[in-house]
XYZ file of C-alpha atoms in Angstrom:
368
model
C -131.683 32.973 -147.223
C -129.885 36.322 -147.360
C -127.038 36.494 -144.834
C -126.132 39.557 -142.811
C -123.271 41.603 -144.249
C -121.338 44.253 -142.345
C -118.691 46.480 -143.892
C -116.184 47.583 -141.231
C -115.576 51.298 -141.686
C -113.236 51.895 -138.746
C -109.532 51.918 -139.564
C -107.529 49.397 -137.535
C -104.475 51.604 -137.155
C -102.492 48.909 -135.359
C -102.935 46.482 -138.225
C -102.310 49.156 -140.854
C -99.133 50.310 -139.111
C -97.835 46.722 -138.882
C -98.320 46.252 -142.630
C -96.654 49.579 -143.422
C -93.646 48.883 -141.195
C -93.353 45.389 -142.669
C -93.201 46.859 -146.165
C -90.665 49.513 -145.197
C -88.416 47.084 -143.323
C -88.410 44.583 -146.200
C -88.151 47.213 -148.952
C -91.540 46.333 -150.473
C -92.255 49.893 -151.555
C -95.559 51.082 -152.947
C -93.685 52.752 -155.796
C -92.281 49.394 -156.904
C -95.716 47.830 -156.471
C -97.191 50.553 -158.700
C -94.647 49.952 -161.457
C -95.273 46.218 -161.300
C -99.064 46.558 -161.403
C -99.042 49.052 -164.277
C -97.110 46.567 -166.385
C -99.710 43.897 -165.787
C -103.065 45.671 -165.744
C -105.243 46.974 -168.516
C -104.940 50.684 -169.248
C -108.463 51.401 -167.974
C -107.292 50.392 -164.493
C -104.144 52.542 -164.452
C -105.624 55.824 -163.219
C -107.065 54.259 -160.064
C -103.824 52.425 -159.254
C -101.662 55.504 -159.816
C -103.868 57.755 -157.697
C -104.095 55.358 -154.771
C -100.484 54.182 -154.726
C -99.099 57.694 -155.073
C -100.974 58.564 -151.877
C -99.622 55.480 -150.079
C -96.098 56.193 -151.347
C -96.318 59.689 -149.858
C -97.279 58.237 -146.457
C -94.579 55.568 -146.723
C -91.826 58.073 -147.503
C -92.857 60.308 -144.596
C -92.884 57.397 -142.127
C -89.468 56.226 -143.371
C -88.038 59.593 -142.337
C -89.576 59.242 -138.883
C -88.307 55.797 -137.906
C -84.937 54.083 -137.715
C -85.383 50.830 -139.612
C -81.949 49.673 -138.443
C -83.130 49.707 -134.829
C -82.924 46.271 -133.216
C -86.635 46.114 -132.307
C -87.781 47.266 -135.747
C -85.700 44.562 -137.375
C -86.806 41.896 -134.891
C -90.556 42.510 -135.159
C -90.917 43.481 -138.816
C -88.320 41.728 -140.933
C -89.569 38.760 -142.953
C -89.959 35.642 -140.795
C -90.096 32.068 -142.205
C -92.574 32.742 -145.033
C -93.487 35.518 -147.431
C -95.699 38.202 -145.834
C -95.078 36.972 -142.264
C -93.185 38.712 -139.456
C -93.058 38.502 -135.661
C -95.362 41.519 -135.270
C -98.029 39.838 -137.409
C -97.835 36.690 -135.276
C -98.237 38.784 -132.124
C -101.269 40.588 -133.524
C -102.813 37.613 -135.320
C -105.572 36.865 -132.813
C -107.058 40.285 -133.544
C -107.486 39.586 -137.264
C -109.934 36.813 -136.404
C -112.123 39.166 -134.372
C -114.408 41.994 -135.384
C -114.651 43.899 -132.116
C -113.074 47.291 -131.515
C -111.596 48.122 -128.133
C -108.969 50.157 -126.344
C -105.265 49.316 -126.254
C -105.356 47.677 -122.826
C -108.190 45.347 -123.824
C -106.449 44.463 -127.087
C -103.209 43.561 -125.305
C -105.075 41.480 -122.727
C -106.943 39.656 -125.489
C -103.690 38.870 -127.302
C -102.021 37.616 -124.110
C -105.011 35.402 -123.338
C -104.910 34.001 -126.880
C -101.286 32.961 -126.432
C -102.079 31.427 -123.070
C -104.810 29.386 -124.747
C -102.317 28.172 -127.364
C -99.885 27.177 -124.627
C -102.395 25.438 -122.360
C -104.593 23.638 -124.906
C -102.701 20.537 -126.071
C -105.407 19.761 -128.634
C -104.321 22.725 -130.776
C -102.124 22.082 -133.799
C -99.856 24.887 -135.016
C -98.562 25.671 -138.493
C -96.926 28.660 -140.174
C -98.875 30.106 -143.077
C -98.092 33.109 -145.269
C -99.896 35.571 -143.024
C -100.067 34.018 -139.565
C -99.298 31.121 -137.287
C -102.431 29.065 -137.944
C -104.161 27.246 -135.080
C -106.586 24.333 -135.464
C -107.800 21.290 -133.557
C -106.068 17.948 -133.969
C -108.381 15.278 -135.341
C -109.817 12.458 -133.209
C -109.206 14.355 -129.946
C -105.443 13.928 -130.353
C -103.279 15.777 -127.842
C -99.641 16.802 -128.017
C -97.434 18.531 -125.429
C -96.817 22.241 -125.910
C -93.094 21.972 -126.687
C -93.713 19.149 -129.188
C -96.262 21.302 -131.005
C -93.679 24.073 -131.306
C -91.061 21.525 -132.324
C -93.237 20.277 -135.195
C -93.406 23.691 -136.859
C -91.751 23.752 -140.269
C -88.984 26.266 -139.643
C -85.436 26.465 -138.356
C -84.586 25.684 -134.731
C -83.746 29.326 -133.969
C -87.142 30.403 -135.299
C -88.910 27.820 -133.126
C -87.135 29.296 -130.115
C -88.364 32.749 -131.134
C -91.954 31.521 -131.322
C -91.600 29.738 -127.993
C -90.299 32.981 -126.485
C -93.207 34.936 -127.999
C -95.762 32.657 -126.382
C -93.978 32.446 -123.027
C -93.337 36.197 -122.803
C -96.078 37.741 -124.908
C -96.665 40.514 -122.364
C -93.025 41.658 -122.589
C -93.090 41.559 -126.385
C -96.323 43.545 -126.522
C -94.751 46.152 -124.231
C -91.889 46.472 -126.738
C -94.022 46.353 -129.888
C -96.877 48.721 -129.040
C -94.755 51.842 -128.447
C -93.339 51.341 -131.955
C -96.851 51.015 -133.373
C -98.181 53.996 -131.423
C -95.292 56.172 -132.597
C -95.955 55.112 -136.192
C -99.695 55.697 -135.825
C -99.100 59.212 -134.522
C -97.166 59.953 -137.711
C -99.728 58.214 -139.931
C -102.507 60.348 -138.504
C -100.999 63.378 -140.198
C -102.521 61.724 -143.262
C -105.779 60.757 -141.582
C -107.891 62.554 -144.204
C -106.237 60.586 -147.010
C -106.597 57.275 -145.175
C -110.238 57.886 -144.335
C -110.974 58.928 -147.922
C -109.413 55.725 -149.289
C -111.273 53.603 -146.750
C -114.605 55.366 -147.336
C -114.458 54.909 -151.096
C -113.964 51.168 -150.692
C -116.576 50.814 -147.928
C -119.187 52.714 -149.948
C -118.586 50.432 -152.904
C -119.000 47.206 -150.911
C -122.105 48.392 -149.089
C -123.759 49.057 -152.446
C -122.512 45.720 -153.803
C -124.073 43.696 -150.992
C -127.459 45.334 -151.433
C -127.745 43.250 -154.615
C -125.303 40.353 -154.284
C -124.565 37.424 -151.985
C -121.234 37.066 -150.192
C -120.452 33.689 -151.742
C -120.822 35.147 -155.229
C -117.881 37.408 -154.405
C -115.913 34.484 -152.959
C -116.505 32.614 -156.198
C -115.007 35.567 -158.106
C -111.949 35.955 -155.876
C -111.162 32.319 -155.039
C -113.041 30.268 -157.660
C -115.059 28.576 -154.903
C -118.513 27.343 -155.933
C -121.165 29.703 -154.576
C -122.908 27.037 -152.466
C -119.747 25.365 -151.155
C -119.834 26.919 -147.678
C -122.707 27.452 -145.251
C -124.463 30.795 -145.102
C -123.103 32.827 -142.210
C -122.915 36.500 -141.297
C -120.009 38.095 -143.159
C -117.733 41.008 -142.296
C -115.903 42.846 -145.065
C -112.817 44.794 -143.953
C -111.269 47.011 -146.647
C -107.492 47.112 -146.116
C -105.429 50.167 -146.990
C -101.769 49.253 -146.563
C -102.322 45.619 -147.565
C -103.400 47.181 -150.806
C -103.364 44.276 -153.268
C -104.328 41.255 -151.149
C -107.606 39.441 -150.523
C -107.695 37.152 -147.475
C -110.602 34.998 -146.287
C -110.949 33.832 -142.681
C -113.431 31.219 -141.511
C -113.516 29.556 -144.930
C -113.556 26.049 -143.437
C -117.072 24.679 -142.985
C -116.359 24.094 -139.290
C -114.575 27.369 -138.585
C -116.308 30.082 -136.635
C -119.767 31.609 -136.692
C -118.984 34.151 -139.404
C -116.851 34.851 -142.446
C -114.304 37.671 -142.532
C -112.980 39.014 -145.820
C -110.002 41.357 -145.793
C -109.964 42.996 -149.202
C -107.397 45.512 -150.433
C -108.815 48.879 -151.460
C -107.699 48.364 -155.060
C -110.354 45.689 -155.565
C -113.923 45.787 -156.737
C -116.031 42.799 -157.783
C -114.460 42.694 -161.267
C -110.984 44.109 -160.733
C -108.831 41.172 -159.601
C -105.249 42.415 -159.754
C -103.730 39.455 -157.939
C -105.844 36.852 -159.714
C -105.560 37.899 -163.344
C -101.810 38.416 -163.138
C -99.075 37.299 -160.780
C -96.554 39.559 -159.111
C -92.970 38.437 -158.499
C -93.958 37.907 -154.880
C -96.793 35.582 -155.913
C -94.575 33.708 -158.351
C -92.182 32.944 -155.494
C -95.074 31.943 -153.228
C -96.499 29.675 -155.922
C -93.171 27.971 -156.547
C -92.720 27.498 -152.807
C -96.136 25.800 -152.643
C -95.270 23.474 -155.524
C -91.952 22.606 -153.869
C -93.635 21.681 -150.575
C -93.891 17.842 -150.640
C -97.307 17.685 -148.960
C -98.897 20.379 -151.128
C -97.376 18.821 -154.245
C -98.796 15.400 -153.336
C -102.227 16.915 -152.662
C -102.245 18.594 -156.073
C -101.057 15.388 -157.738
C -103.677 13.246 -155.984
C -106.586 15.466 -157.043
C -105.321 16.482 -160.490
C -107.761 14.209 -162.350
C -110.499 13.724 -159.776
C -112.173 15.550 -156.943
C -111.807 14.358 -153.351
C -112.889 15.501 -149.895
C -110.621 16.300 -146.959
C -110.786 13.000 -145.052
C -110.226 11.044 -148.255
C -107.107 13.078 -149.073
C -105.851 12.795 -145.487
C -106.211 8.998 -145.487
C -104.499 8.613 -148.865
C -101.528 10.821 -147.943
C -101.292 9.767 -144.281
C -101.869 13.319 -143.036
C -104.281 14.706 -140.460
C -107.404 16.483 -141.642
C -106.158 19.588 -139.796
C -102.953 19.496 -141.863
C -104.989 19.076 -145.054
C -107.098 22.086 -144.042
C -103.987 24.245 -143.553
C -102.554 23.231 -146.903
C -105.891 23.816 -148.636
C -106.194 27.330 -147.216
C -102.797 28.215 -148.688
C -103.624 26.643 -152.052
C -107.018 28.387 -152.149
C -105.404 31.783 -151.576
C -103.362 31.445 -154.768
C -106.255 29.841 -156.642
C -104.456 26.529 -157.249
C -107.482 24.384 -156.342
C -111.209 24.474 -157.069
C -113.882 23.687 -154.472
C -117.369 22.324 -154.838
C -119.974 21.312 -152.270
C -121.934 18.115 -152.982
C -124.339 16.573 -150.449
C -122.941 18.706 -147.596
C -119.385 17.549 -148.320
C -116.679 19.830 -149.739
C -114.643 18.418 -152.611
C -111.294 19.717 -153.853
C -109.733 19.427 -157.306
C -106.529 20.821 -158.786
C -107.027 23.995 -160.815
C -104.862 22.992 -163.764
C -105.413 26.286 -165.570
C -104.063 28.275 -162.603
C -100.974 26.038 -162.353
C -100.417 26.396 -166.103
C -100.579 30.202 -165.778
C -98.165 30.090 -162.830
C -95.631 27.993 -164.734
C -96.008 30.070 -167.911
C -95.348 33.286 -165.983
C -92.274 31.710 -164.394
C -91.124 30.705 -167.885
C -91.675 34.209 -169.273
C -89.890 35.759 -166.307
C -86.816 33.530 -166.450
C -86.472 32.792 -170.169
């Protein structure tokens, strides 16, 4: 059965401005990204990368002149927080990345505040910090845990737990501080609206043509090495991302998560051009090493290195909850360190030894 596919053409300026300010604040310039990608990609791909990243560099340099990155609020909301690619602003806005509706600023802020209230009030929700968000999932077996204990169990420093607690308790005040920064940045970005819309349109046109002939899970197999029949057929939304230029992120990739899939795909990608899968940036090397150094992720990879296993089986063996296994698997999937296969309506995981070999070889070449 052919699923419904929708390519989102509207630019989410709030999300794009958060990503741009994150890059500026943490000195992750598009110029450096261009130099890194040109070293790693085949020559046939260079022209596209140069053209696109030169345009983004122009926008980045203009915005840098318009904002004071030393300002207390800029540093608080956009400097790196706990993990690579995460900051306070992304945590505040995270509920919106799991939705596909467009609305006005007031409705967006109300939706975010309600999402944080739900996190606070629902003691069945387990929290964890991933690379791109504070992930939320249900505890297994109807387990409940008090709000402060759930915050306390986050894997971060005590001061960072207090910051997250403050975000949830006072989300309205934080949104009132954050949104003026975003709106000021957006007003400056819109000087380049024609460039942004051109970049978005090119990517959207490509994906609309692609899905006239191809299934969504075929693309997921290409990007994440997930077997094409390993997840149920659902409506899928494809959101080309401009400022998050070289990332591909999948939401709703758990068989029990949501009524639809969402794929955020950087505008550099097409169905064959896999810049972050064929080669690893320095950022990805660090992320990969961090995953291997995490005791739980390391034990998962070790347990399934020579055999495939499903989530409950891994959870029982390692004395972890299935929700925790799901969080770890999502992170490992993103970097391609595990393979998935669906057999008899059950999803099995197995270590992708080739991907780990490539990761370790690139570390070796970088350091030796």
